[in-house]
mmCIF file of N, CA and C and ligand atoms in Angstrom:
data_model
loop_
_atom_site.group_PDB
_atom_site.id
_atom_site.type_symbol
_atom_site.label_atom_id
_atom_site.label_comp_id
_atom_site.label_asym_id
_atom_site.label_seq_id
_atom_site.Cartn_x
_atom_site.Cartn_y
_atom_site.Cartn_z
ATOM 1 N N UNK V 25 -168.267 121.642 -86.346
ATOM 2 C CA UNK V 25 -167.805 120.840 -87.275
ATOM 3 C C UNK V 25 -166.589 120.166 -86.879
ATOM 4 N N UNK V 26 -165.944 121.057 -85.361
ATOM 5 C CA UNK V 26 -164.745 119.912 -84.972
ATOM 6 C C UNK V 26 -165.249 118.261 -84.996
ATOM 7 N N UNK V 27 -165.847 118.042 -84.342
ATOM 8 C CA UNK V 27 -166.501 117.110 -84.079
ATOM 9 C C UNK V 27 -166.987 116.372 -85.312
ATOM 10 N N UNK V 28 -167.155 117.047 -86.532
ATOM 11 C CA UNK V 28 -167.338 115.885 -87.829
ATOM 12 C C UNK V 28 -165.999 115.675 -88.393
ATOM 13 N N UNK V 29 -164.804 116.123 -88.267
ATOM 14 C CA UNK V 29 -163.808 116.015 -88.279
ATOM 15 C C UNK V 29 -163.271 114.902 -87.669
ATOM 16 N N UNK V 30 -163.306 115.029 -86.379
ATOM 17 C CA UNK V 30 -162.772 114.065 -85.464
ATOM 18 C C UNK V 30 -163.106 113.429 -85.348
ATOM 19 N N UNK V 31 -164.372 112.220 -86.033
ATOM 20 C CA UNK V 31 -165.033 111.643 -86.216
ATOM 21 C C UNK V 31 -164.566 110.644 -87.526
ATOM 22 N N UNK V 32 -164.176 112.227 -88.592
ATOM 23 C CA UNK V 32 -163.788 111.431 -90.185
ATOM 24 C C UNK V 32 -162.464 110.715 -89.675
ATOM 25 N N UNK V 33 -161.941 111.121 -88.712
ATOM 26 C CA UNK V 33 -160.148 110.645 -88.417
ATOM 27 C C UNK V 33 -159.939 109.716 -87.497
ATOM 28 N N UNK V 34 -161.033 109.294 -86.406
ATOM 29 C CA UNK V 34 -161.427 108.447 -85.434
ATOM 30 C C UNK V 34 -161.838 107.143 -86.429
ATOM 31 N N UNK V 35 -162.590 107.185 -87.224
ATOM 32 C CA UNK V 35 -162.767 106.405 -88.417
ATOM 33 C C UNK V 35 -161.798 105.773 -89.317
ATOM 34 N N UNK V 36 -160.654 106.755 -89.702
ATOM 35 C CA UNK V 36 -160.172 106.219 -90.284
ATOM 36 C C UNK V 36 -158.883 105.832 -90.006
ATOM 37 N N UNK V 37 -158.770 106.163 -88.590
ATOM 38 C CA UNK V 37 -156.926 105.477 -88.393
ATOM 39 C C UNK V 37 -157.760 104.111 -87.445
ATOM 40 N N UNK V 38 -159.099 103.628 -87.282
ATOM 41 C CA UNK V 38 -159.807 102.549 -87.014
ATOM 42 C C UNK V 38 -160.232 101.576 -88.014
ATOM 43 N N UNK V 39 -159.975 102.361 -89.136
ATOM 44 C CA UNK V 39 -159.483 101.276 -90.724
ATOM 45 C C UNK V 39 -158.691 100.984 -90.654
ATOM 46 N N UNK V 40 -157.653 102.010 -90.367
ATOM 47 C CA UNK V 40 -155.928 101.563 -90.872
ATOM 48 C C UNK V 40 -155.665 100.577 -89.726
ATOM 49 N N UNK V 41 -155.931 100.709 -88.472
ATOM 50 C CA UNK V 41 -155.790 99.967 -87.733
ATOM 51 C C UNK V 41 -156.581 98.582 -87.893
ATOM 52 N N UNK V 42 -157.505 97.970 -88.344
ATOM 53 C CA UNK V 42 -158.495 96.950 -88.950
ATOM 54 C C UNK V 42 -156.971 96.293 -90.163
ATOM 55 N N UNK V 43 -157.246 96.998 -90.839
ATOM 56 C CA UNK V 43 -156.504 96.596 -91.832
ATOM 57 C C UNK V 43 -155.068 96.345 -91.798
ATOM 58 N N UNK V 44 -154.503 97.087 -90.371
ATOM 59 C CA UNK V 44 -153.186 96.841 -90.425
ATOM 60 C C UNK V 44 -153.282 95.207 -89.639
ATOM 61 N N UNK V 45 -153.840 94.953 -88.934
ATOM 62 C CA UNK V 45 -153.858 93.631 -88.128
ATOM 63 C C UNK V 45 -154.648 92.839 -89.275
ATOM 64 N N UNK V 46 -155.090 92.538 -89.892
ATOM 65 C CA UNK V 46 -155.609 91.908 -91.142
ATOM 66 C C UNK V 46 -154.291 91.101 -91.825
ATOM 67 N N UNK V 47 -153.651 92.281 -92.299
ATOM 68 C CA UNK V 47 -152.423 91.888 -93.603
ATOM 69 C C UNK V 47 -151.500 90.797 -92.569
ATOM 70 N N UNK V 48 -150.882 91.420 -91.069
ATOM 71 C CA UNK V 48 -150.160 90.472 -91.062
ATOM 72 C C UNK V 48 -150.328 88.807 -90.607
ATOM 73 N N UNK V 49 -151.818 88.840 -90.492
ATOM 74 C CA UNK V 49 -152.275 88.054 -90.276
ATOM 75 C C UNK V 49 -152.829 86.253 -91.408
ATOM 76 N N UNK V 50 -152.681 87.544 -92.783
ATOM 77 C CA UNK V 50 -152.222 86.184 -93.846
ATOM 78 C C UNK V 50 -150.800 86.152 -94.251
ATOM 79 N N UNK V 51 -149.790 86.918 -93.593
ATOM 80 C CA UNK V 51 -148.855 86.723 -93.789
ATOM 81 C C UNK V 51 -148.317 85.408 -93.381
ATOM 82 N N UNK V 52 -148.860 85.291 -91.536
ATOM 83 C CA UNK V 52 -148.235 84.351 -91.129
ATOM 84 C C UNK V 52 -148.910 83.264 -91.579
ATOM 85 N N UNK V 53 -150.353 83.244 -92.331
ATOM 86 C CA UNK V 53 -151.240 81.877 -92.883
ATOM 87 C C UNK V 53 -150.466 81.349 -94.293
ATOM 88 N N UNK V 54 -149.984 82.217 -95.160
ATOM 89 C CA UNK V 54 -149.078 81.265 -95.785
ATOM 90 C C UNK V 54 -147.799 80.902 -95.273
ATOM 91 N N UNK V 55 -147.636 81.400 -94.250
ATOM 92 C CA UNK V 55 -146.120 80.985 -93.653
ATOM 93 C C UNK V 55 -146.456 79.211 -93.114
ATOM 94 N N UNK V 56 -147.422 79.463 -92.935
ATOM 95 C CA UNK V 56 -147.590 78.091 -92.327
ATOM 96 C C UNK V 56 -147.905 77.100 -93.608
ATOM 97 N N UNK V 57 -148.085 77.444 -94.743
ATOM 98 C CA UNK V 57 -148.029 76.523 -95.710
ATOM 99 C C UNK V 57 -146.623 75.835 -95.920
ATOM 100 N N UNK V 58 -145.709 76.389 -95.861
ATOM 101 C CA UNK V 58 -144.348 76.138 -96.520
ATOM 102 C C UNK V 58 -143.610 75.836 -95.234
ATOM 103 N N UNK V 59 -142.892 74.783 -94.548
ATOM 104 C CA UNK V 59 -142.244 74.819 -93.875
ATOM 105 C C UNK V 59 -141.048 75.915 -93.814
ATOM 106 N N UNK V 60 -141.118 76.400 -93.063
ATOM 107 C CA UNK V 60 -139.269 77.699 -92.999
ATOM 108 C C UNK V 60 -139.688 78.038 -94.070
ATOM 109 N N UNK V 61 -140.653 78.727 -94.624
ATOM 110 C CA UNK V 61 -140.336 79.764 -95.907
ATOM 111 C C UNK V 61 -140.459 78.823 -97.079
ATOM 112 N N UNK V 62 -139.816 77.200 -97.057
ATOM 113 C CA UNK V 62 -139.090 77.025 -98.080
ATOM 114 C C UNK V 62 -140.287 75.896 -98.818
ATOM 115 N N UNK V 63 -140.494 75.730 -100.314
ATOM 116 C CA UNK V 63 -141.413 74.847 -100.345
ATOM 117 C C UNK V 63 -140.762 73.620 -100.348
ATOM 118 N N UNK V 64 -141.673 72.384 -100.150
ATOM 119 C CA UNK V 64 -141.492 70.820 -99.897
ATOM 120 C C UNK V 64 -141.957 70.048 -101.102
ATOM 121 N N UNK V 65 -140.778 69.362 -101.742
ATOM 122 C CA UNK V 65 -140.939 68.585 -102.600
ATOM 123 C C UNK V 65 -141.235 67.240 -102.736
ATOM 124 N N UNK V 66 -141.478 66.513 -103.150
ATOM 125 C CA UNK V 66 -142.087 64.607 -102.682
ATOM 126 C C UNK V 66 -141.209 63.883 -103.750
ATOM 127 N N UNK V 67 -140.271 63.065 -102.941
ATOM 128 C CA UNK V 67 -139.363 62.279 -103.696
ATOM 129 C C UNK V 67 -140.331 61.334 -103.989
ATOM 130 N N UNK V 68 -140.334 61.260 -105.627
ATOM 131 C CA UNK V 68 -141.446 60.122 -106.093
ATOM 132 C C UNK V 68 -141.132 58.353 -105.913
ATOM 133 N N UNK V 69 -139.707 58.384 -105.648
ATOM 134 C CA UNK V 69 -139.384 56.893 -105.718
ATOM 135 C C UNK V 69 -139.398 56.382 -103.838
ATOM 136 N N UNK V 70 -139.648 57.379 -103.303
ATOM 137 C CA UNK V 70 -139.151 56.774 -102.204
ATOM 138 C C UNK V 70 -140.854 57.389 -101.285
ATOM 139 N N UNK V 71 -141.682 58.600 -101.482
ATOM 140 C CA UNK V 71 -142.675 59.459 -101.532
ATOM 141 C C UNK V 71 -142.095 59.909 -99.764
ATOM 142 N N UNK V 72 -140.419 60.619 -100.181
ATOM 143 C CA UNK V 72 -140.681 61.630 -98.808
ATOM 144 C C UNK V 72 -140.082 62.649 -99.064
ATOM 145 N N UNK V 73 -141.002 63.513 -98.048
ATOM 146 C CA UNK V 73 -140.866 65.219 -98.701
ATOM 147 C C UNK V 73 -139.740 65.522 -97.876
ATOM 148 N N UNK V 74 -139.622 66.568 -98.684
ATOM 149 C CA UNK V 74 -137.888 67.283 -98.121
ATOM 150 C C UNK V 74 -138.025 68.945 -98.709
ATOM 151 N N UNK V 75 -137.466 69.639 -97.974
ATOM 152 C CA UNK V 75 -137.026 70.901 -98.510
ATOM 153 C C UNK V 75 -136.498 71.064 -100.238
ATOM 154 N N UNK V 76 -136.813 71.930 -100.893
ATOM 155 C CA UNK V 76 -136.072 72.036 -102.044
ATOM 156 C C UNK V 76 -134.825 72.469 -101.920
ATOM 157 N N UNK V 77 -134.414 72.704 -101.214
ATOM 158 C CA UNK V 77 -132.614 73.232 -101.105
ATOM 159 C C UNK V 77 -131.862 71.662 -101.261
ATOM 160 N N UNK V 78 -132.648 70.459 -100.206
ATOM 161 C CA UNK V 78 -131.683 69.597 -99.950
ATOM 162 C C UNK V 78 -131.928 68.660 -101.171
ATOM 163 N N UNK V 79 -133.086 68.787 -101.729
ATOM 164 C CA UNK V 79 -133.567 67.796 -102.728
ATOM 165 C C UNK V 79 -132.096 67.554 -103.955
ATOM 166 N N UNK V 80 -132.265 66.748 -104.791
ATOM 167 C CA UNK V 80 -131.563 66.165 -105.742
ATOM 168 C C UNK V 80 -132.607 66.766 -106.638
ATOM 169 N N UNK V 81 -131.831 67.400 -107.899
ATOM 170 C CA UNK V 81 -132.848 67.773 -109.106
ATOM 171 C C UNK V 81 -132.653 67.023 -110.289
ATOM 172 N N UNK V 82 -133.350 66.455 -110.825
ATOM 173 C CA UNK V 82 -133.299 65.680 -111.835
ATOM 174 C C UNK V 82 -134.334 66.081 -113.268
ATOM 175 N N UNK V 83 -134.077 66.052 -114.590
ATOM 176 C CA UNK V 83 -134.921 66.315 -115.493
ATOM 177 C C UNK V 83 -135.235 64.755 -116.380
ATOM 178 N N UNK V 84 -136.440 63.967 -115.755
ATOM 179 C CA UNK V 84 -136.418 63.264 -116.576
ATOM 180 C C UNK V 84 -137.841 62.880 -117.210
ATOM 181 N N UNK V 85 -137.615 62.888 -118.341
ATOM 182 C CA UNK V 85 -138.765 62.854 -119.922
ATOM 183 C C UNK V 85 -139.555 63.906 -119.496
ATOM 184 N N UNK V 86 -138.183 64.989 -120.059
ATOM 185 C CA UNK V 86 -138.999 66.884 -119.613
ATOM 186 C C UNK V 86 -139.973 67.106 -118.344
ATOM 187 N N UNK V 87 -139.735 66.372 -116.691
ATOM 188 C CA UNK V 87 -140.472 66.733 -116.290
ATOM 189 C C UNK V 87 -139.189 67.055 -114.903
ATOM 190 N N UNK V 88 -139.533 67.858 -114.527
ATOM 191 C CA UNK V 88 -139.007 68.075 -113.441
ATOM 192 C C UNK V 88 -138.887 67.032 -111.481
ATOM 193 N N UNK V 89 -137.862 66.476 -111.615
ATOM 194 C CA UNK V 89 -138.076 65.709 -110.207
ATOM 195 C C UNK V 89 -137.042 65.686 -109.386
ATOM 196 N N UNK V 90 -137.566 65.760 -108.123
ATOM 197 C CA UNK V 90 -136.701 66.011 -106.559
ATOM 198 C C UNK V 90 -136.577 65.031 -106.048
ATOM 199 N N UNK V 91 -135.269 64.315 -105.646
ATOM 200 C CA UNK V 91 -134.689 63.399 -104.754
ATOM 201 C C UNK V 91 -134.276 63.502 -103.763
ATOM 202 N N UNK V 92 -134.381 62.750 -102.755
ATOM 203 C CA UNK V 92 -133.737 62.653 -101.053
ATOM 204 C C UNK V 92 -132.414 62.139 -101.708
ATOM 205 N N UNK V 93 -131.737 61.319 -102.534
ATOM 206 C CA UNK V 93 -130.808 60.830 -102.889
ATOM 207 C C UNK V 93 -130.724 60.391 -104.110
ATOM 208 N N UNK V 94 -129.011 60.488 -104.126
ATOM 209 C CA UNK V 94 -128.561 59.519 -105.228
ATOM 210 C C UNK V 94 -129.127 58.637 -106.089
ATOM 211 N N UNK V 95 -129.145 57.537 -104.784
ATOM 212 C CA UNK V 95 -129.993 56.000 -104.951
ATOM 213 C C UNK V 95 -131.242 56.514 -105.517
ATOM 214 N N UNK V 96 -132.280 57.092 -104.838
ATOM 215 C CA UNK V 96 -133.259 56.864 -105.389
ATOM 216 C C UNK V 96 -133.431 57.762 -106.379
ATOM 217 N N UNK V 97 -132.655 58.331 -106.988
ATOM 218 C CA UNK V 97 -132.676 59.124 -108.347
ATOM 219 C C UNK V 97 -132.086 58.085 -109.847
ATOM 220 N N UNK V 98 -131.223 57.143 -109.127
ATOM 221 C CA UNK V 98 -130.690 56.090 -110.217
ATOM 222 C C UNK V 98 -132.320 54.932 -109.846
ATOM 223 N N UNK V 99 -132.788 54.841 -108.883
ATOM 224 C CA UNK V 99 -133.734 53.754 -109.123
ATOM 225 C C UNK V 99 -135.151 54.280 -109.817
ATOM 226 N N UNK V 100 -135.443 55.424 -109.811
ATOM 227 C CA UNK V 100 -136.572 55.840 -110.034
ATOM 228 C C UNK V 100 -136.049 55.958 -111.614
ATOM 229 N N UNK V 101 -134.944 56.138 -112.215
ATOM 230 C CA UNK V 101 -134.461 56.754 -113.968
ATOM 231 C C UNK V 101 -134.800 55.036 -114.341
ATOM 232 N N UNK V 102 -134.248 54.310 -113.756
ATOM 233 C CA UNK V 102 -133.760 52.838 -113.894
ATOM 234 C C UNK V 102 -135.802 52.402 -113.719
ATOM 235 N N UNK V 103 -136.797 52.714 -113.344
ATOM 236 C CA UNK V 103 -138.157 52.271 -112.875
ATOM 237 C C UNK V 103 -138.970 52.909 -114.369
ATOM 238 N N UNK V 104 -138.218 54.306 -115.037
ATOM 239 C CA UNK V 104 -138.606 54.868 -116.068
ATOM 240 C C UNK V 104 -138.599 54.253 -117.445
ATOM 241 N N UNK V 105 -137.028 53.665 -117.711
ATOM 242 C CA UNK V 105 -136.355 53.264 -118.918
ATOM 243 C C UNK V 105 -137.022 51.935 -119.119
ATOM 244 N N UNK V 106 -137.873 51.536 -118.465
ATOM 245 C CA UNK V 106 -138.760 49.853 -118.755
ATOM 246 C C UNK V 106 -139.089 49.886 -119.858
HETATM 247 ZN ZN1 ZN W 223 -135.615 58.901 -101.785
#
């Protein structure tokens, strides 16, 4: 009877170890997707990718765009107004 309880305990410990090993794998995988845990955005004017905190945000024709510099924002606005 004690053997059976030990077996169940062993199985439970193994199960929690396996599920514990799987969880950090998943979080490290999602970390690889975004650099330094920050989402990357594309500058539609020059095609540069940059972290969202460094980007200049602008809403043009109801769409949110991100730019690497004010120069790109100006040029993009110009090209959209044509
Ligand atoms: Zn740019």
